[in-house]
């Protein structure tokens, strides 16, 4: 350990890992986006709004259940399901009629949805800052990296990311629905021709993707102040991660999120004023050398 | 038919020239904003509707044009006219650079790389407090005496917009414009008959960047402020919405779309804070029922009527 500390001071290491735990949330949101983009080919701008709705729902649920131990876990279950319900209604009511349209139309349609969702959030929850308490068992710090305190909640986040990745991988590679979805991503007409109801497969994939956005919203809620407009920056970041990693590729999304998070936390250390510029720069460099993303995309 | 169009055009110009005489200050300001947004949307349509390029982040050129003009006016002692030229030139240079970088990618990837590069520019502007004023932007920009009154600003906007729209019309109907539309419809075939596809597209992006920059410099004249939100991606999507609403296969469509959206935003905002909700619902309606936009819909209708009468005869 001492060798590592002589190379990188523990303070910086600690900061990098805090940055990485934020990356986890980016990854969870981006993987949902990637799934939808890869299989349904919808550039879902409303994804960020669903993430915001997830965070606000987490606020309400923790409020209802009080400060008790169960509140956060209830939020972790209820909020993503609520977001999934919204997305199911939107998909069955609107999106399913427009799969044949070009990307630009779908982009604008989802943008229209993000405007509507944004204002509905304002209508329901109001414009004030909301805060969600860190659950009791994750409160406090543990000494890590040469004795520097490291927040326990961020350790939880660092574990949650890989768990979601593995679950998602199992879903797309080991289950029947995942295999059908991957086949439909390549050739949806052929999948329909062998007698599979592609429309419902798409609906399920869409709902799962949006559920991940809601999950990301719940996980981020205790670390930031929940507010309107939290979707605007996130959605662009999530899109860039997906594009950087390769459309529809979960591991690509993970790699993209890692690059994004690390460049961001290093950037802030090196040059605080322009820290937010570095991840964008990383995306540009990656796309210049690998125009279709780092890993293989589904289409 | 052509005579009628000309008549409408002249009537429209006379009306636009007379507006400040009888309209109150607020409406003149609103008209200026509509005109410059119309120019912005039309400049996007050069590449979007006629070029078939997914320019997702057009606002960045608008913002850079505005910032270029504003910075020239506040930080240097050069004549103001130079500022109004430099702003658009910087924007078109940026359009050229982004074009070279992005053009090798196709469709969605192009748009996404452009959004990331545009966000890079936005992040720099947003953070560079000492130079661009950061998230506050720049206020109280010194405007030449002649343009500082709202009527002066209106006439300036009107003249510049009219000239630019005329130029864009000429460009679209030039051989270059035809080649661009050919590329949109079939890039492979265009390449085969000897059109340099990439060079045409980059040139189109540069031209679009220039006119967006002009719109930005007009905003400086009308509003005397610049702020980083002018480069944010949500504005880009709003411009796309203007094009879609008016109809991006008609020349004046984006102008109409800009007029409808800016006017609607102003009037809806006086009644409710939920303007985005109204816009979103309107958008969903347009995408479902008017995929060719308002002008596109009417053109189709009239064509049908016209064709129908012809068949009868």
Tab-separated table of N, CA, C and O in Angstrom, chain A residues 194-265:
chain	number	residue	atom	x	y	z
A	194	UNK	N	-40.335	-14.997	-37.183
A	194	UNK	CA	-40.357	-16.321	-36.559
A	194	UNK	C	-41.414	-16.409	-35.456
A	194	UNK	O	-41.422	-17.350	-34.672
A	195	UNK	N	-42.289	-15.426	-35.410
A	195	UNK	CA	-43.442	-15.552	-34.537
A	195	UNK	C	-43.306	-14.972	-33.157
A	195	UNK	O	-44.005	-15.365	-32.236
A	196	UNK	N	-42.386	-14.037	-33.000
A	196	UNK	CA	-42.223	-13.412	-31.687
A	196	UNK	C	-42.865	-12.039	-31.725
A	196	UNK	O	-42.720	-11.301	-32.705
A	197	UNK	N	-43.568	-11.698	-30.668
A	197	UNK	CA	-44.217	-10.394	-30.600
A	197	UNK	C	-43.174	-9.327	-30.273
A	197	UNK	O	-42.895	-9.036	-29.112
A	198	UNK	N	-42.582	-8.761	-31.329
A	198	UNK	CA	-41.466	-7.831	-31.141
A	198	UNK	C	-41.895	-6.604	-30.356
A	198	UNK	O	-41.155	-6.088	-29.529
A	199	UNK	N	-43.113	-6.168	-30.609
A	199	UNK	CA	-43.608	-4.954	-29.958
A	199	UNK	C	-43.507	-5.060	-28.440
A	199	UNK	O	-43.060	-4.132	-27.765
A	200	UNK	N	-43.900	-6.219	-27.894
A	200	UNK	CA	-43.854	-6.364	-26.435
A	200	UNK	C	-42.443	-6.548	-25.922
A	200	UNK	O	-42.098	-6.096	-24.823
A	201	UNK	N	-41.608	-7.197	-26.735
A	201	UNK	CA	-40.195	-7.314	-26.347
A	201	UNK	C	-39.590	-5.921	-26.217
A	201	UNK	O	-38.894	-5.598	-25.246
A	202	UNK	N	-39.917	-5.075	-27.193
A	202	UNK	CA	-39.413	-3.699	-27.156
A	202	UNK	C	-39.923	-2.973	-25.923
A	202	UNK	O	-39.181	-2.252	-25.257
A	203	UNK	N	-41.204	-3.189	-25.624
A	203	UNK	CA	-41.766	-2.517	-24.451
A	203	UNK	C	-41.018	-2.930	-23.188
A	203	UNK	O	-40.669	-2.087	-22.351
A	204	UNK	N	-40.720	-4.228	-23.066
A	204	UNK	CA	-40.037	-4.719	-21.867
A	204	UNK	C	-38.629	-4.123	-21.771
A	204	UNK	O	-38.206	-3.648	-20.712
A	205	UNK	N	-37.927	-4.107	-22.910
A	205	UNK	CA	-36.571	-3.544	-22.909
A	205	UNK	C	-36.615	-2.071	-22.529
A	205	UNK	O	-35.815	-1.591	-21.727
A	206	UNK	N	-37.585	-1.354	-23.099
A	206	UNK	CA	-37.708	0.071	-22.805
A	206	UNK	C	-37.941	0.289	-21.311
A	206	UNK	O	-37.315	1.145	-20.680
A	207	UNK	N	-38.843	-0.519	-20.751
A	207	UNK	CA	-39.163	-0.357	-19.337
A	207	UNK	C	-37.951	-0.686	-18.467
A	207	UNK	O	-37.666	0.026	-17.490
A	208	UNK	N	-37.207	-1.715	-18.826
A	208	UNK	CA	-36.016	-2.052	-18.042
A	208	UNK	C	-34.998	-0.914	-18.099
A	208	UNK	O	-34.412	-0.520	-17.085
A	209	UNK	N	-34.813	-0.376	-19.303
A	209	UNK	CA	-33.878	0.746	-19.445
A	209	UNK	C	-34.287	1.922	-18.577
A	209	UNK	O	-33.459	2.519	-17.883
A	210	UNK	N	-35.581	2.239	-18.582
A	210	UNK	CA	-36.050	3.378	-17.798
A	210	UNK	C	-35.976	3.094	-16.308
A	210	UNK	O	-35.719	3.995	-15.504
A	211	UNK	N	-36.193	1.821	-15.940
A	211	UNK	CA	-36.069	1.424	-14.540
A	211	UNK	C	-34.664	1.736	-14.027
A	211	UNK	O	-34.485	2.199	-12.897
A	212	UNK	N	-33.684	1.509	-14.902
A	212	UNK	CA	-32.299	1.810	-14.506
A	212	UNK	C	-32.114	3.304	-14.281
A	212	UNK	O	-31.378	3.712	-13.379
A	213	UNK	N	-32.782	4.118	-15.116
A	213	UNK	CA	-32.705	5.568	-14.904
A	213	UNK	C	-33.264	5.926	-13.542
A	213	UNK	O	-32.682	6.717	-12.788
A	214	UNK	N	-34.410	5.319	-13.197
A	214	UNK	CA	-35.013	5.578	-11.894
A	214	UNK	C	-34.107	5.134	-10.765
A	214	UNK	O	-33.940	5.837	-9.754
A	215	UNK	N	-33.472	3.972	-10.934
A	215	UNK	CA	-32.547	3.451	-9.924
A	215	UNK	C	-31.385	4.427	-9.709
A	215	UNK	O	-31.014	4.730	-8.572
A	216	UNK	N	-30.858	4.912	-10.829
A	216	UNK	CA	-29.783	5.904	-10.715
A	216	UNK	C	-30.235	7.131	-9.946
A	216	UNK	O	-29.497	7.665	-9.117
A	217	UNK	N	-31.476	7.537	-10.199
A	217	UNK	CA	-32.024	8.701	-9.495
A	217	UNK	C	-32.098	8.478	-7.997
A	217	UNK	O	-31.756	9.354	-7.206
A	218	UNK	N	-32.536	7.271	-7.596
A	218	UNK	CA	-32.631	6.978	-6.160
A	218	UNK	C	-31.240	6.968	-5.533
A	218	UNK	O	-31.024	7.516	-4.451
A	219	UNK	N	-30.300	6.342	-6.229
A	219	UNK	CA	-28.960	6.210	-5.652
A	219	UNK	C	-28.269	7.560	-5.517
A	219	UNK	O	-27.502	7.789	-4.586
A	220	UNK	N	-28.548	8.474	-6.463
A	220	UNK	CA	-27.869	9.759	-6.412
A	220	UNK	C	-28.490	10.674	-5.352
A	220	UNK	O	-27.824	11.560	-4.818
A	221	UNK	N	-29.768	10.424	-5.041
A	221	UNK	CA	-30.514	11.357	-4.193
A	221	UNK	C	-29.814	11.700	-2.872
A	221	UNK	O	-29.770	12.870	-2.497
A	222	UNK	N	-29.262	10.719	-2.108
A	222	UNK	CA	-28.638	11.105	-0.843
A	222	UNK	C	-27.335	11.896	-0.996
A	222	UNK	O	-26.876	12.495	-0.024
A	223	UNK	N	-26.722	11.889	-2.195
A	223	UNK	CA	-25.424	12.552	-2.331
A	223	UNK	C	-25.525	13.972	-2.859
A	223	UNK	O	-24.571	14.735	-2.743
A	224	UNK	N	-26.642	14.326	-3.457
A	224	UNK	CA	-26.771	15.686	-4.011
A	224	UNK	C	-28.076	16.294	-3.518
A	224	UNK	O	-28.889	15.607	-2.924
A	225	UNK	N	-28.261	17.586	-3.774
A	225	UNK	CA	-29.572	18.154	-3.497
A	225	UNK	C	-30.447	17.907	-4.719
A	225	UNK	O	-30.057	18.194	-5.843
A	226	UNK	N	-31.609	17.328	-4.453
A	226	UNK	CA	-32.523	16.970	-5.530
A	226	UNK	C	-33.225	18.231	-5.992
A	226	UNK	O	-33.886	18.907	-5.203
A	227	UNK	N	-33.068	18.562	-7.259
A	227	UNK	CA	-33.624	19.826	-7.742
A	227	UNK	C	-33.989	19.726	-9.217
A	227	UNK	O	-33.537	18.825	-9.927
A	228	UNK	N	-34.822	20.650	-9.647
A	228	UNK	CA	-35.160	20.734	-11.066
A	228	UNK	C	-33.894	21.036	-11.859
A	228	UNK	O	-33.014	21.734	-11.376
A	229	UNK	N	-33.829	20.508	-13.060
A	229	UNK	CA	-32.665	20.788	-13.894
A	229	UNK	C	-31.516	19.839	-13.663
A	229	UNK	O	-30.504	19.920	-14.347
A	230	UNK	N	-31.660	18.919	-12.686
A	230	UNK	CA	-30.591	17.951	-12.482
A	230	UNK	C	-30.501	16.978	-13.658
A	230	UNK	O	-29.510	16.279	-13.820
A	231	UNK	N	-31.532	16.971	-14.479
A	231	UNK	CA	-31.523	16.065	-15.631
A	231	UNK	C	-30.709	16.604	-16.794
A	231	UNK	O	-30.175	15.843	-17.585
A	232	UNK	N	-30.576	17.933	-16.882
A	232	UNK	CA	-30.024	18.509	-18.102
A	232	UNK	C	-28.563	18.158	-18.354
A	232	UNK	O	-28.191	17.799	-19.456
A	233	UNK	N	-27.751	18.262	-17.301
A	233	UNK	CA	-26.350	17.917	-17.506
A	233	UNK	C	-26.169	16.427	-17.608
A	233	UNK	O	-25.382	15.933	-18.403
A	234	UNK	N	-26.925	15.706	-16.780
A	234	UNK	CA	-26.740	14.265	-16.724
A	234	UNK	C	-27.020	13.603	-18.058
A	234	UNK	O	-26.282	12.716	-18.481
A	235	UNK	N	-28.074	14.052	-18.753
A	235	UNK	CA	-28.452	13.330	-19.963
A	235	UNK	C	-27.366	13.453	-21.026
A	235	UNK	O	-27.062	12.501	-21.731
A	236	UNK	N	-26.754	14.643	-21.110
A	236	UNK	CA	-25.681	14.800	-22.089
A	236	UNK	C	-24.500	13.902	-21.721
A	236	UNK	O	-23.932	13.208	-22.568
A	237	UNK	N	-24.165	13.887	-20.428
A	237	UNK	CA	-23.066	13.018	-19.996
A	237	UNK	C	-23.359	11.557	-20.305
A	237	UNK	O	-22.504	10.832	-20.812
A	238	UNK	N	-24.600	11.139	-20.022
A	238	UNK	CA	-24.965	9.742	-20.273
A	238	UNK	C	-24.880	9.421	-21.763
A	238	UNK	O	-24.364	8.369	-22.158
A	239	UNK	N	-25.336	10.338	-22.590
A	239	UNK	CA	-25.251	10.126	-24.037
A	239	UNK	C	-23.801	9.983	-24.483
A	239	UNK	O	-23.463	9.102	-25.272
A	240	UNK	N	-22.957	10.846	-23.966
A	240	UNK	CA	-21.549	10.810	-24.370
A	240	UNK	C	-20.915	9.487	-23.952
A	240	UNK	O	-20.129	8.908	-24.693
A	241	UNK	N	-21.281	9.009	-22.746
A	241	UNK	CA	-20.731	7.737	-22.275
A	241	UNK	C	-21.163	6.610	-23.202
A	241	UNK	O	-20.355	5.763	-23.597
A	242	UNK	N	-22.435	6.631	-23.579
A	242	UNK	CA	-22.949	5.572	-24.444
A	242	UNK	C	-22.254	5.599	-25.802
A	242	UNK	O	-21.838	4.566	-26.331
A	243	UNK	N	-22.100	6.802	-26.353
A	243	UNK	CA	-21.468	6.928	-27.664
A	243	UNK	C	-20.001	6.512	-27.578
A	243	UNK	O	-19.469	5.829	-28.454
A	244	UNK	N	-19.352	6.913	-26.489
A	244	UNK	CA	-17.933	6.597	-26.318
A	244	UNK	C	-17.727	5.099	-26.198
A	244	UNK	O	-16.787	4.534	-26.739
A	245	UNK	N	-18.647	4.419	-25.489
A	245	UNK	CA	-18.469	2.997	-25.251
A	245	UNK	C	-18.927	2.117	-26.402
A	245	UNK	O	-18.512	0.978	-26.518
A	246	UNK	N	-19.769	2.631	-27.262
A	246	UNK	CA	-20.349	1.804	-28.324
A	246	UNK	C	-21.819	1.578	-28.022
A	246	UNK	O	-22.153	1.097	-26.944
A	247	UNK	N	-22.682	1.904	-28.985
A	247	UNK	CA	-24.125	1.844	-28.746
A	247	UNK	C	-24.575	0.451	-28.336
A	247	UNK	O	-24.230	-0.530	-28.977
A	248	UNK	N	-25.345	0.367	-27.285
A	248	UNK	CA	-25.952	-0.896	-26.886
A	248	UNK	C	-25.022	-1.859	-26.185
A	248	UNK	O	-25.419	-2.964	-25.841
A	249	UNK	N	-23.778	-1.485	-25.957
A	249	UNK	CA	-22.835	-2.381	-25.312
A	249	UNK	C	-22.692	-2.008	-23.830
A	249	UNK	O	-22.241	-0.922	-23.496
A	250	UNK	N	-23.094	-2.934	-22.956
A	250	UNK	CA	-23.108	-2.623	-21.522
A	250	UNK	C	-21.697	-2.389	-20.985
A	250	UNK	O	-21.446	-1.450	-20.241
A	251	UNK	N	-20.764	-3.263	-21.404
A	251	UNK	CA	-19.388	-3.087	-20.927
A	251	UNK	C	-18.795	-1.815	-21.497
A	251	UNK	O	-17.963	-1.167	-20.872
A	252	UNK	N	-19.237	-1.473	-22.708
A	252	UNK	CA	-18.811	-0.206	-23.291
A	252	UNK	C	-19.276	0.965	-22.443
A	252	UNK	O	-18.523	1.912	-22.190
A	253	UNK	N	-20.530	0.870	-21.973
A	253	UNK	CA	-21.051	1.934	-21.113
A	253	UNK	C	-20.227	2.028	-19.840
A	253	UNK	O	-19.925	3.123	-19.348
A	254	UNK	N	-19.826	0.862	-19.316
A	254	UNK	CA	-19.032	0.866	-18.093
A	254	UNK	C	-17.673	1.527	-18.338
A	254	UNK	O	-17.225	2.382	-17.565
A	255	UNK	N	-17.037	1.111	-19.441
A	255	UNK	CA	-15.742	1.685	-19.796
A	255	UNK	C	-15.861	3.195	-20.006
A	255	UNK	O	-15.045	3.983	-19.507
A	256	UNK	N	-16.912	3.574	-20.751
A	256	UNK	CA	-17.125	4.995	-21.006
A	256	UNK	C	-17.307	5.775	-19.714
A	256	UNK	O	-16.719	6.837	-19.516
A	257	UNK	N	-18.112	5.197	-18.795
A	257	UNK	CA	-18.362	5.882	-17.519
A	257	UNK	C	-17.063	6.010	-16.725
A	257	UNK	O	-16.807	7.047	-16.101
A	258	UNK	N	-16.239	4.960	-16.762
A	258	UNK	CA	-14.962	5.014	-16.042
A	258	UNK	C	-14.078	6.127	-16.592
A	258	UNK	O	-13.521	6.931	-15.837
A	259	UNK	N	-13.958	6.160	-17.930
A	259	UNK	CA	-13.122	7.195	-18.543
A	259	UNK	C	-13.652	8.574	-18.176
A	259	UNK	O	-12.915	9.471	-17.774
A	260	UNK	N	-14.981	8.697	-18.282
A	260	UNK	CA	-15.603	9.987	-17.995
A	260	UNK	C	-15.339	10.413	-16.553
A	260	UNK	O	-14.912	11.530	-16.279
A	261	UNK	N	-15.557	9.465	-15.628
A	261	UNK	CA	-15.395	9.797	-14.212
A	261	UNK	C	-13.953	10.111	-13.851
A	261	UNK	O	-13.681	11.068	-13.116
A	262	UNK	N	-13.034	9.301	-14.360
A	262	UNK	CA	-11.629	9.493	-13.985
A	262	UNK	C	-11.095	10.801	-14.562
A	262	UNK	O	-10.437	11.573	-13.860
A	263	UNK	N	-11.409	11.068	-15.849
A	263	UNK	CA	-10.923	12.327	-16.420
A	263	UNK	C	-11.506	13.517	-15.673
A	263	UNK	O	-10.841	14.522	-15.476
A	264	UNK	N	-12.767	13.358	-15.228
A	264	UNK	CA	-13.379	14.471	-14.512
A	264	UNK	C	-12.687	14.721	-13.171
A	264	UNK	O	-12.318	15.848	-12.850
A	265	UNK	N	-12.479	13.627	-12.391
A	265	UNK	CA	-11.893	13.870	-11.064
A	265	UNK	C	-10.429	14.291	-11.187
A	265	UNK	O	-9.954	15.128	-10.413
